[in-house]
Coordinates of C-alpha atoms in Angstrom, one line a residue:
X1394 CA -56.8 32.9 -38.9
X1395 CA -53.4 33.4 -38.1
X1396 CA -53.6 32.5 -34.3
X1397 CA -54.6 28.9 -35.9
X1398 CA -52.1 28.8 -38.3
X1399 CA -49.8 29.9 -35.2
X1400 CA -51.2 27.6 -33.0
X1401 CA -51.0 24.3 -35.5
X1402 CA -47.2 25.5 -36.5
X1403 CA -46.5 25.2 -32.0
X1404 CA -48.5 22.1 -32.2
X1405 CA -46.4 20.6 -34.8
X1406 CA -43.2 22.3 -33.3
X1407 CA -43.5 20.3 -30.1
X1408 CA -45.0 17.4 -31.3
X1409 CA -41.7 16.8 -33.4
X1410 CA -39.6 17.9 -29.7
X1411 CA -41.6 15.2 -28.2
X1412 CA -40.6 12.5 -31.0
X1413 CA -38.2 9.3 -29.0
X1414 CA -34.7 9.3 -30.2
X1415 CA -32.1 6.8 -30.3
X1416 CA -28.7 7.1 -30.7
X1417 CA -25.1 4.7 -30.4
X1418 CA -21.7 6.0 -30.0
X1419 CA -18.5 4.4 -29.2
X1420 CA -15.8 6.1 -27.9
X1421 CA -12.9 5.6 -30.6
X1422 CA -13.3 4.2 -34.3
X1423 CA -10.1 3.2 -34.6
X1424 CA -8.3 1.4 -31.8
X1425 CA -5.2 -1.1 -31.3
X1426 CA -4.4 -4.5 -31.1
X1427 CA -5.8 -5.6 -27.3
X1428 CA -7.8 -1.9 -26.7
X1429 CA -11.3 -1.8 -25.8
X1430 CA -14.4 -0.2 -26.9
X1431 CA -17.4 1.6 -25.0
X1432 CA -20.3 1.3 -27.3
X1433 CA -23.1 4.0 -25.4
X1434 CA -27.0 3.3 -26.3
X1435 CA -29.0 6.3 -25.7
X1436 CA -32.9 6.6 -25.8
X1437 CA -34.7 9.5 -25.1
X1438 CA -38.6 9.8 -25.2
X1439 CA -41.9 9.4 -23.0
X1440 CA -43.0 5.9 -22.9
X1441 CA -39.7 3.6 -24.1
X1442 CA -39.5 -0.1 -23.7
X1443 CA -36.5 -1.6 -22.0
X1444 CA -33.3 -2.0 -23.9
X1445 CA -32.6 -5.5 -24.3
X1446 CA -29.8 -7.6 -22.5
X1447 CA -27.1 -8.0 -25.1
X1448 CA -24.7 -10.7 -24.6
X1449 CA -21.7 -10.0 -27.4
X1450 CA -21.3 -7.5 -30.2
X1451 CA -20.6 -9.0 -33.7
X1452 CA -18.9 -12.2 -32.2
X1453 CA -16.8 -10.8 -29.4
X1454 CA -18.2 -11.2 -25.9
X1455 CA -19.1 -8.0 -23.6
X1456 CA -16.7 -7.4 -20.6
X1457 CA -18.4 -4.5 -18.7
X1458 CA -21.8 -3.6 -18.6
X1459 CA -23.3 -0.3 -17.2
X1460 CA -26.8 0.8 -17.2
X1461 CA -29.4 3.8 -15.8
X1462 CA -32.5 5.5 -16.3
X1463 CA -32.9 9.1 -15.4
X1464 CA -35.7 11.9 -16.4
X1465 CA -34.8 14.2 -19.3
X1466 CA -36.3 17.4 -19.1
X1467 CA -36.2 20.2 -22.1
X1468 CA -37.7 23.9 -21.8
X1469 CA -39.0 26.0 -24.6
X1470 CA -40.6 29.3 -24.5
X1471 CA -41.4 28.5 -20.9
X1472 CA -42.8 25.5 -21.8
X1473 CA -41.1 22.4 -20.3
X1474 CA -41.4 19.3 -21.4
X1475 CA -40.3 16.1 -19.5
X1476 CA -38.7 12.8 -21.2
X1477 CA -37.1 9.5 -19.8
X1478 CA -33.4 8.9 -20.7
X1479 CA -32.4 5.4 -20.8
X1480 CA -28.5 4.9 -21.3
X1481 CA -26.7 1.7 -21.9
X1482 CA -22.9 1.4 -21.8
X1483 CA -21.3 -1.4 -23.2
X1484 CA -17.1 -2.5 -23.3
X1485 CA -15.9 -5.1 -25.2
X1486 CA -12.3 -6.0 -26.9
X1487 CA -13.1 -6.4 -31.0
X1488 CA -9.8 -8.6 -32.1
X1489 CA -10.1 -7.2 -35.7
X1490 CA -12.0 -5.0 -37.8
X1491 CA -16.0 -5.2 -37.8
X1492 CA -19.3 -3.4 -38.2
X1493 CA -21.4 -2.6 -34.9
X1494 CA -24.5 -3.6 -36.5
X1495 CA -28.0 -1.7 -35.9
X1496 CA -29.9 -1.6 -32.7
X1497 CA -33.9 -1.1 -32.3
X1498 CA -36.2 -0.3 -29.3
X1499 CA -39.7 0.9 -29.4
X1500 CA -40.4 4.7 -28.2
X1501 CA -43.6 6.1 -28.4
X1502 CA -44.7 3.8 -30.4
X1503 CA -42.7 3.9 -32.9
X1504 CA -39.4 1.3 -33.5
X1505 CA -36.1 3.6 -33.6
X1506 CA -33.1 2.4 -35.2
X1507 CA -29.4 3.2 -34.8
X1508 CA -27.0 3.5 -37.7
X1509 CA -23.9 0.8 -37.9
X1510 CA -21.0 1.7 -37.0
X1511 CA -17.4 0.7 -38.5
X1512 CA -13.9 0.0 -36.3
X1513 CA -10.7 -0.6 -37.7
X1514 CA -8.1 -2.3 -35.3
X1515 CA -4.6 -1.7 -36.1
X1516 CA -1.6 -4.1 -35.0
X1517 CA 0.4 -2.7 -32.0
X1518 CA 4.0 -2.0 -32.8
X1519 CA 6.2 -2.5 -29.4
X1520 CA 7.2 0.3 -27.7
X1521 CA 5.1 2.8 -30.2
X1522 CA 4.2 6.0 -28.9
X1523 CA 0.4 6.7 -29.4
X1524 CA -1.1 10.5 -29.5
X1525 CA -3.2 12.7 -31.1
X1526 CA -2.6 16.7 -32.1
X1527 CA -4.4 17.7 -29.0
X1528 CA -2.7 15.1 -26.4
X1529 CA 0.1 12.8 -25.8
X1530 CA 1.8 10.8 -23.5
X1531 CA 5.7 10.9 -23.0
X1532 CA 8.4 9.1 -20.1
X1533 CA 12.2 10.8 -19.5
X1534 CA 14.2 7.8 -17.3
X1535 CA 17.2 9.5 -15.4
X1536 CA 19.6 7.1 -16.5
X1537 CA 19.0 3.9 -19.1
X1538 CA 21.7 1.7 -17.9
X1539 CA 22.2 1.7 -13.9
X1540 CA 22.7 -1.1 -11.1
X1541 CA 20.9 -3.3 -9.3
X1542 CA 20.1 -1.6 -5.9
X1543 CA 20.7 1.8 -8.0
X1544 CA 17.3 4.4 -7.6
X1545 CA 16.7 6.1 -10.7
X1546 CA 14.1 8.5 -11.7
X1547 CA 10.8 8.2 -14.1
X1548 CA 9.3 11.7 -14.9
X1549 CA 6.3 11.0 -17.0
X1550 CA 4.8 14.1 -19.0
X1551 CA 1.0 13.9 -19.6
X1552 CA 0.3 17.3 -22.4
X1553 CA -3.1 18.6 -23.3
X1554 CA -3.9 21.6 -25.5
X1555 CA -5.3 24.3 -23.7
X1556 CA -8.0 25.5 -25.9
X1557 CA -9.6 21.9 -25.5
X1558 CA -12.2 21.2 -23.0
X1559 CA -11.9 17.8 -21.6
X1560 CA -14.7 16.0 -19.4
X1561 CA -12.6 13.1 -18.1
X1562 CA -9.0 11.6 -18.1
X1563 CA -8.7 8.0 -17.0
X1564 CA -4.6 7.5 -16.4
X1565 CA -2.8 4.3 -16.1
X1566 CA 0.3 4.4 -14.9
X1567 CA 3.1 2.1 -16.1
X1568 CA 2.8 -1.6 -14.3
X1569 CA 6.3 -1.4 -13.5
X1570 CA 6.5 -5.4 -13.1
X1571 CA 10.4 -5.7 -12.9
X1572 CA 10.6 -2.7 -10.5
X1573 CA 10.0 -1.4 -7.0
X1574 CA 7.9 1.7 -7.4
X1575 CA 7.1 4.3 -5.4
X1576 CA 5.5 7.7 -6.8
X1577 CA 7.6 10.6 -5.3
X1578 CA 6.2 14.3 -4.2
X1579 CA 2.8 15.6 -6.1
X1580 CA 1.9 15.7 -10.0
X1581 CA 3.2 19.6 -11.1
X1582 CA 1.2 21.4 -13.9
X1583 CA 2.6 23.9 -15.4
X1584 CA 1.7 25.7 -19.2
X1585 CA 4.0 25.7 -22.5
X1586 CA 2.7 27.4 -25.5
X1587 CA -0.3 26.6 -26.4
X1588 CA -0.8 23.1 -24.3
X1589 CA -1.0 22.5 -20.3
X1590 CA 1.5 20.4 -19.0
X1591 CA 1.1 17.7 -15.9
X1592 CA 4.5 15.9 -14.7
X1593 CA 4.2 13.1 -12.2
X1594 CA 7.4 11.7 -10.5
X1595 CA 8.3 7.6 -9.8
X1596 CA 11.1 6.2 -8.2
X1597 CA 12.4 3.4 -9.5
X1598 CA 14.3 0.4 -8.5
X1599 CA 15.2 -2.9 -10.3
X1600 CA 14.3 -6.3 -9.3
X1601 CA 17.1 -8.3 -10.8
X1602 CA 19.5 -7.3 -13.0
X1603 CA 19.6 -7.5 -17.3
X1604 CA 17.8 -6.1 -20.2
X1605 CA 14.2 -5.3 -18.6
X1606 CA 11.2 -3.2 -20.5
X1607 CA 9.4 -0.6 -19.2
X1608 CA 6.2 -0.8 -19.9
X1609 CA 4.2 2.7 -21.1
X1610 CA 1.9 4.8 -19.6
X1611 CA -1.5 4.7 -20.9
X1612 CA -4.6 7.5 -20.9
X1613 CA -7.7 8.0 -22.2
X1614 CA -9.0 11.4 -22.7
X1615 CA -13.2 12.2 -23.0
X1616 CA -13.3 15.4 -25.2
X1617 CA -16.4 17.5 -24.7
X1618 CA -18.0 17.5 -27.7
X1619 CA -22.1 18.7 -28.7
X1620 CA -24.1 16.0 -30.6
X1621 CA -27.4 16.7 -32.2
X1622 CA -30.8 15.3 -30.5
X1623 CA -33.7 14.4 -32.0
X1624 CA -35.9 17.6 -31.8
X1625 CA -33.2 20.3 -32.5
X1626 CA -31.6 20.3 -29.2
X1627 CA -28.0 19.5 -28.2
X1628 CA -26.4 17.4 -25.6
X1629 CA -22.8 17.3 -24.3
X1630 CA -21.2 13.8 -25.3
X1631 CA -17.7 12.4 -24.6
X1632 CA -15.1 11.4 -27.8
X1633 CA -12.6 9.2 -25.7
X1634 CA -9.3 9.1 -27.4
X1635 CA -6.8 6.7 -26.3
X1636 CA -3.1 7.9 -26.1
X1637 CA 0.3 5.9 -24.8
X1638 CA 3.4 6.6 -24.1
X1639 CA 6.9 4.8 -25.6
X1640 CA 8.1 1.8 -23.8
X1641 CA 12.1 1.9 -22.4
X1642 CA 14.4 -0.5 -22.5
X1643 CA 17.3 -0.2 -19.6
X1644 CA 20.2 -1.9 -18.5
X1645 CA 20.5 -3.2 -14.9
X1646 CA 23.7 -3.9 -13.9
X1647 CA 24.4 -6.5 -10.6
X1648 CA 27.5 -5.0 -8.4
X1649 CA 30.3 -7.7 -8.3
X1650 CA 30.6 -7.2 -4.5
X1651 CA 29.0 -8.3 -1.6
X1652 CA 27.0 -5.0 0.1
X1653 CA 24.0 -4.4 2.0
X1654 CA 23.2 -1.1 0.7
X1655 CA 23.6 1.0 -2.3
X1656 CA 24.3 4.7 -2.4
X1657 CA 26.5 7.6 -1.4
X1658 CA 26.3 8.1 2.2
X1659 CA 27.3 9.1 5.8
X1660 CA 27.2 7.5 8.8
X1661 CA 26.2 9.2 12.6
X1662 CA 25.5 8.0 15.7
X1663 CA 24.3 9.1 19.2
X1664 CA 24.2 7.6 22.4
X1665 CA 22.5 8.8 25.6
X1666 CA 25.6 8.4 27.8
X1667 CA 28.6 5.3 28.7
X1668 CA 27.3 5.4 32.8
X1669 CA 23.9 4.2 33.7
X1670 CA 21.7 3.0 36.7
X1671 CA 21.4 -1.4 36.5
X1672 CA 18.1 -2.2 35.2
X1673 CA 17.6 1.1 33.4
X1674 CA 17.0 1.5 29.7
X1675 CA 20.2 3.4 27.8
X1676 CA 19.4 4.4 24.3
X1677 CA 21.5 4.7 21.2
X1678 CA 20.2 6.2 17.8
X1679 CA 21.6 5.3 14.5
X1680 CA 21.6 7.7 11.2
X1681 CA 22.4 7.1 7.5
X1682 CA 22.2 10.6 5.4
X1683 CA 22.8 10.2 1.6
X1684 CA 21.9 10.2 -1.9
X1685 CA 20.0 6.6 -2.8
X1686 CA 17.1 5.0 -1.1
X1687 CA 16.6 2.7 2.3
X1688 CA 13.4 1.9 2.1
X1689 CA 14.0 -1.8 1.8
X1690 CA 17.0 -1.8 4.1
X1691 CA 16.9 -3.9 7.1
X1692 CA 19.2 -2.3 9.3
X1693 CA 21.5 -3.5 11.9
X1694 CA 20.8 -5.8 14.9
X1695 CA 22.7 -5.9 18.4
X1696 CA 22.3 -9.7 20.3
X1697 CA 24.8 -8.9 23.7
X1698 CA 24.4 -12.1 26.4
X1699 CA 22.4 -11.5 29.4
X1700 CA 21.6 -7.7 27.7
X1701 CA 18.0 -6.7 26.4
X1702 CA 17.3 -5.2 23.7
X1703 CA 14.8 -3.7 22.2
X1704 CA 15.2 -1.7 18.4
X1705 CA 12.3 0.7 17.1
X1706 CA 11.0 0.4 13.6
X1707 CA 13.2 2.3 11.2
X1708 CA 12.5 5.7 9.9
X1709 CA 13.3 6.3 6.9
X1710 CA 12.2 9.9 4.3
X1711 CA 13.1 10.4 0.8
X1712 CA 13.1 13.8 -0.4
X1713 CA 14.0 14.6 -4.3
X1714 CA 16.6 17.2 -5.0
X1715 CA 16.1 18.3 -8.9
X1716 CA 16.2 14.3 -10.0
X1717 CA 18.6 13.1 -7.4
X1718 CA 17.2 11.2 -4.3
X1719 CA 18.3 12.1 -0.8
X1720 CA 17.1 9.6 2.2
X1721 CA 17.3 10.1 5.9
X1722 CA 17.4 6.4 7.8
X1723 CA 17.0 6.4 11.5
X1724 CA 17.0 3.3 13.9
X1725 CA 16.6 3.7 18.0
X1726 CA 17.9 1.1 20.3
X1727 CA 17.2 0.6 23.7
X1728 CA 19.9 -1.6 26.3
X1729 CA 19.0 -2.7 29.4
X1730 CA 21.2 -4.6 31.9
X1731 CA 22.1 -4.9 35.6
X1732 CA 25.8 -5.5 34.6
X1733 CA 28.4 -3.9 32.3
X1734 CA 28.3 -4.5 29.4
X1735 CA 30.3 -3.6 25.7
X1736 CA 28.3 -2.5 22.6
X1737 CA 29.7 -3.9 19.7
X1738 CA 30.9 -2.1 16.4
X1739 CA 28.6 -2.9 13.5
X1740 CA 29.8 -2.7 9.7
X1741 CA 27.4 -1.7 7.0
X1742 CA 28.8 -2.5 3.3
X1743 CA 27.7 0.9 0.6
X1744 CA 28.0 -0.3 -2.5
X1745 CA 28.8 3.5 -4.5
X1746 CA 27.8 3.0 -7.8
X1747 CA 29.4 6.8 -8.9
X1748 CA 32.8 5.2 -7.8
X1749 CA 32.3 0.9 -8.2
X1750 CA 33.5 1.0 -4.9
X1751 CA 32.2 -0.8 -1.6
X1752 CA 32.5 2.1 1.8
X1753 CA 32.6 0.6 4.9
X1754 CA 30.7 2.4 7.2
X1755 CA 31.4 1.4 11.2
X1756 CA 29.5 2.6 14.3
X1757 CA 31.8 3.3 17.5
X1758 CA 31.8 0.4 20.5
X1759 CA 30.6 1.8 23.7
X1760 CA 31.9 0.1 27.4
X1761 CA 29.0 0.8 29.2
X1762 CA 29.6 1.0 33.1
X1763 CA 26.3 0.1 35.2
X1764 CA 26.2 1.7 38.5
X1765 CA 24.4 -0.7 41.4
X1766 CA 24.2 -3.8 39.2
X1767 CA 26.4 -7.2 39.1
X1768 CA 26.2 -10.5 36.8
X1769 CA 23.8 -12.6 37.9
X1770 CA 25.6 -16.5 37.5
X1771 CA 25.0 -20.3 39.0
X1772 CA 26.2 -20.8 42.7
X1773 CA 27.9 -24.0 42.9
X1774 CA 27.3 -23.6 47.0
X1775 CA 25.2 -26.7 48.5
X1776 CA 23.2 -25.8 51.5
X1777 CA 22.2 -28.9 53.9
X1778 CA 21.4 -28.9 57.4
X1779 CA 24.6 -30.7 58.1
X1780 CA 27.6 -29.6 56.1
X1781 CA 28.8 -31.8 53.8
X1782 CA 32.5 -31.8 52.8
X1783 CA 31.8 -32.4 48.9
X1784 CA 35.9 -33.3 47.4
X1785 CA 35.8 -36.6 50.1
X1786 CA 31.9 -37.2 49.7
X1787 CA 31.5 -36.7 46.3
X1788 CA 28.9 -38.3 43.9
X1789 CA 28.0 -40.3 47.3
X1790 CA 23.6 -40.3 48.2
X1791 CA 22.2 -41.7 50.8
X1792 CA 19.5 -44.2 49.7
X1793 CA 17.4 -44.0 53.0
X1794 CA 16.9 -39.9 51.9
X1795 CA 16.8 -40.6 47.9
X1796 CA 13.2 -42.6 48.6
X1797 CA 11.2 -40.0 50.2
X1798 CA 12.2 -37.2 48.0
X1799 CA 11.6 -39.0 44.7
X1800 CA 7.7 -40.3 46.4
X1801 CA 7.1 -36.4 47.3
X1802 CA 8.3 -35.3 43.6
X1803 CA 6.2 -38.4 41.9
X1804 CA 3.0 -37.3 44.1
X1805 CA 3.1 -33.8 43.3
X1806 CA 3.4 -34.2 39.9
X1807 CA 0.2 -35.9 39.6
X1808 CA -1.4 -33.8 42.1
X1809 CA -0.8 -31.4 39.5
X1810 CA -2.1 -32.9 36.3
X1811 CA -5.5 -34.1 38.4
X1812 CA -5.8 -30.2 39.4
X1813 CA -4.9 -28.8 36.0
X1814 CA -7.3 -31.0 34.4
X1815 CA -10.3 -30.1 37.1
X1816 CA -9.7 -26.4 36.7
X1817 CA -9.9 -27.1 32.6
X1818 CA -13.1 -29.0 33.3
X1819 CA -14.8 -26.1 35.5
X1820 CA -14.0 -23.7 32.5
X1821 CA -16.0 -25.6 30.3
X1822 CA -18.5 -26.6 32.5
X1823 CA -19.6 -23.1 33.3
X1824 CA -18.0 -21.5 30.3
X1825 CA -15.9 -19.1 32.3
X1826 CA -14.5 -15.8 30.4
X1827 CA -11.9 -13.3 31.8
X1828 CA -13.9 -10.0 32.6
X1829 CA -12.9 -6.4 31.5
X1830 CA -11.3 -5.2 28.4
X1831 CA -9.2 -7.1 26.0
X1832 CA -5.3 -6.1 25.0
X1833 CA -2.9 -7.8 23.1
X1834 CA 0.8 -8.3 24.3
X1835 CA 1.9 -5.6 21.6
X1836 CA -0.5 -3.1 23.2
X1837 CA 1.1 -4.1 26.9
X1838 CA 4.6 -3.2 25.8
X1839 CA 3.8 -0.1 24.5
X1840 CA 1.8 1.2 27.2
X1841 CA 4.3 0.2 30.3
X1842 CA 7.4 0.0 28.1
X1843 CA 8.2 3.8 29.1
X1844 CA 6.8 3.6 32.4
X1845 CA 9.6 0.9 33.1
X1846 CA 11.5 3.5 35.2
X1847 CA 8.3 3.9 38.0
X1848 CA 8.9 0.8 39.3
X1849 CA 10.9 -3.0 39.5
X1850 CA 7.3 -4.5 38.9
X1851 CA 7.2 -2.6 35.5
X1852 CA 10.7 -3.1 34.7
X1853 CA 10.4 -7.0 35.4
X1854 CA 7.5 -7.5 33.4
X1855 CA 8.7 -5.2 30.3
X1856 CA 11.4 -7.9 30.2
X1857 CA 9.2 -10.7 30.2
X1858 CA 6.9 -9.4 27.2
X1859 CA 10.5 -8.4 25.4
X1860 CA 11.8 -12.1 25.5
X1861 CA 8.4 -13.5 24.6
X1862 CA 8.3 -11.0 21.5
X1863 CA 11.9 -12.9 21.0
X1864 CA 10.4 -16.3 20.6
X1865 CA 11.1 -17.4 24.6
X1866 CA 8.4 -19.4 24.8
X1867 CA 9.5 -20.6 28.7
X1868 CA 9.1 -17.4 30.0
X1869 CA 6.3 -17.3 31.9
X1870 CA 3.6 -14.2 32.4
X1871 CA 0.8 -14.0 35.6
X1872 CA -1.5 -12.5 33.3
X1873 CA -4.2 -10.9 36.2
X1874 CA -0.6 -9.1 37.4
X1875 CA 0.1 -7.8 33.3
X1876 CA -3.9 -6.9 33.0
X1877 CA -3.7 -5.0 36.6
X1878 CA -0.6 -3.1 35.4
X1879 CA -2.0 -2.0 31.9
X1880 CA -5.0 -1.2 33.5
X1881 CA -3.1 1.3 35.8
X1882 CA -0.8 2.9 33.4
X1883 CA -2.9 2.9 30.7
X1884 CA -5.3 5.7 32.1
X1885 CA -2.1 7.7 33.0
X1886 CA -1.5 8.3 28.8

């Protein structure tokens, strides 16, 4: 008797553990003006029909849409049971208050119903700090009024309560549309009391000068919280709450003078040496050392007549000190000429914005003596077969000569179209293609650019790929001689 009575209380047990279940949450009741809402549908049970498409929720149209089906198992007493989970995310943006009416889908046969659900929007005030007792959201600026050019430092402060268990925190940072941003070193975490704190570091610097908004920091934060199944059992659920920080408000100030950069710094220099070999590359390294940043300066530029040159990208590394920036700028030139030559002094404008005052910072000149070389120029020297006294013949041509030598130059220049043109008509004809691998004249320079010492060949063809990098565009290359030489020196790297 009372192994029946046993049995039909198990029966009963698990018959109510195998009963569907649906359920909706949303991830915040009460949002602000332009927020948005996750509505989750969750059905659990063993034969569920599909969960409709839905379109919009009470009037306002659905922006995101996520959906899966995975197996749901639960265990009691050894006995395990196994379920189908279907889960249905919808996000949408409710412009004012309304009611998330009911939803219904058929599980084991049997049609389950979700409860409505109520969400209030509240108008936004500007610059209104949002946070709850357990998180928050907070921006310190270095400085509110600065200049144009100026870095200044954004330390935003993201604090949780300890005791809390959070599943997920989705972070915005600010959109910093005014300013150049750049986030600086990692995010620190450090504990206060009772609440963990995260600091994350931005450098910023203005566009354009005048009254410009920061715009806050937003977050939101899934607290791990247990929600009752149908059938006893518990599941771990998300409770998103949506926190900001304050907007700022800051004052960018333009400098009155002309400058080219902004900061507090020191200039150095090094060269290789004022005596070198003709045709051989000298090199010369500027530095700038000082508190602001570089990353957006250009840099000086060196254009000496009959002189190549050739500058490296810039270097440049920030590193913070406390909440001060310090930058490092480095620039490498390279000279190469087969005559003496003078390195000019260059003049870099520092606007200091501690002082209002413009530095003028000045690299040395160099006289560079080349050893072996001279200056190519134009011979005025005339070479015939008789000599011809040129101040008592002058601007005098013998027409019998003049004939021939314009016929020759007339013929060969359409000897040359008619070959040009039948070479171009082969290529087509049998669809000709250059044979082994590929390179582009950027990949050329850098492979025989420091091989330029092995040989003149190198050396005269580093040239040519420098002035066609320049824009020459009537320099020509023999491009089986620059494929041959890459080839070469490339399997020597």
């Amino acid at each position: 008797m009372i192994r029946r009575i046993l049995g039909s209380f198990l029966l009963l047990y698990f018959s109510f553990l195998e009963a569907g279940s649906i359920s909706a949450t949303i991830d915040s009741q009460e949002i602000f003006e332009g927020d948005t809402v996750i509505l989750t549908l969750a059905v659990i049970g063993k034969n569920i029909d599909y969960i409709p498409e839905i379109d919009e929720i009470a009037g306002q149209k659905i922006l995101t849409v996520q959906r899966r089906s995975e197996p749901n198992y639960i265990s009691v007493n050894g006995v395990t049971i196994m379920e189908e989970r279907q889960t249905l995310m919808l996000e949408f943006r409710p412009e004012h208050n309304l009611t998330i009416p009911s939803f219904s889908v058929k599980v084991d046969g049997k049609l389950e119903t979700t409860k409505p659900i109520k969400i209030t929007v509240k108008k936004s005030s500007t610059g209104s700090k949002r946070e709850s007792s357990n998180f928050s959201l907070d921006v310190q600026i270095g400085k509110n009024s600065f200049y144009l050019g100026e870095s200044v430092l954004l330390t935003v402060y993201f604090k949780q309560r300890t005791s809390v268990d959070v599943m997920n925190i989705e972070y915005q940072p600010p959109a910093f549309k005014d300013f150049f941003s750049k986030q600086i070193g990692k995010d620190k975490t450090y504990k206060k009391g009772a609440y963990t704190i995260q600091e994350l570091n931005y450098l910023l610097i203005a566009k354009k000068a005048g009254k410009l908004t920061l715009e806050p920091a937003t977050a939101k934060v899934a607290k791990r919280t247990r929600q009752r199944q149908m059938g006893g059992w518990y599941m771990d659920v998300p409770k998103w709450i949506k926190i900001s920080s304050p907007s700022l408000i800051v004052n960018v100030k333009a400098p009155t003078d002309a400058h080219d950069i902004v900061g507090d710094y020191r200039l150095t220099q090094k060269i290789e040496h004022t005596k070198v070999k003709a045709n051989k590359p000298l090199h010369l390294t500027i530095e700038l050392l000082g508190e602001g940043t570089l990353d957006d300066y250009e840099g000086v530029d060196f254009k000496i007549p009959n002189v190549t040159v050739y500058a490296d990208n810039a270097k440049v590394k920030s590193t913070l000190i406390g909440r001060k920036l310090n930058s490092h700028y480095s620039k490498s030139f390279v000279f190469i000429a087969n005559h003496d030559f003078t390195i000019p002094s260059k003049t870099i404008r520092a606007y200091n914005y501690k002082t209002g005052e413009i530095k003028l910072l000045k690299t040395k000149a160099y006289s560079i003596e080349v050893d072996g070389g001279k200056l190519v120029t134009d011979s005025s020297m005339v070479y015939t077969k008789n000599s011809v006294n040129l101040s008592t013949n002058k601007g005098v041509v013998s027409g019998q000569s003049r004939f021939p030598s314009l016929l020759a130059l007339f013929l060969a220049f359409v000897l040359g179209i008619v070959i040009t043109y039948f070479f171009k008509y082969l290529s087509h004809l049998f669809h000709w293609k250059p044979k082994g691998k590929s390179f582009r004249g950027d990949e050329a320079w850098k492979i025989l650019y420091p091989k330029m010492s092995e040989s003149k060949e190198v050396e005269e063809m580093v040239r040519k790929l420098y002035a066609i990098r320049n824009g020459n565009k009537k320099v020509e290359i023999d491009k089986q001689q620059l494929k041959t030489l890459v080839e070469k020196y490339r399997d020597k790297q």
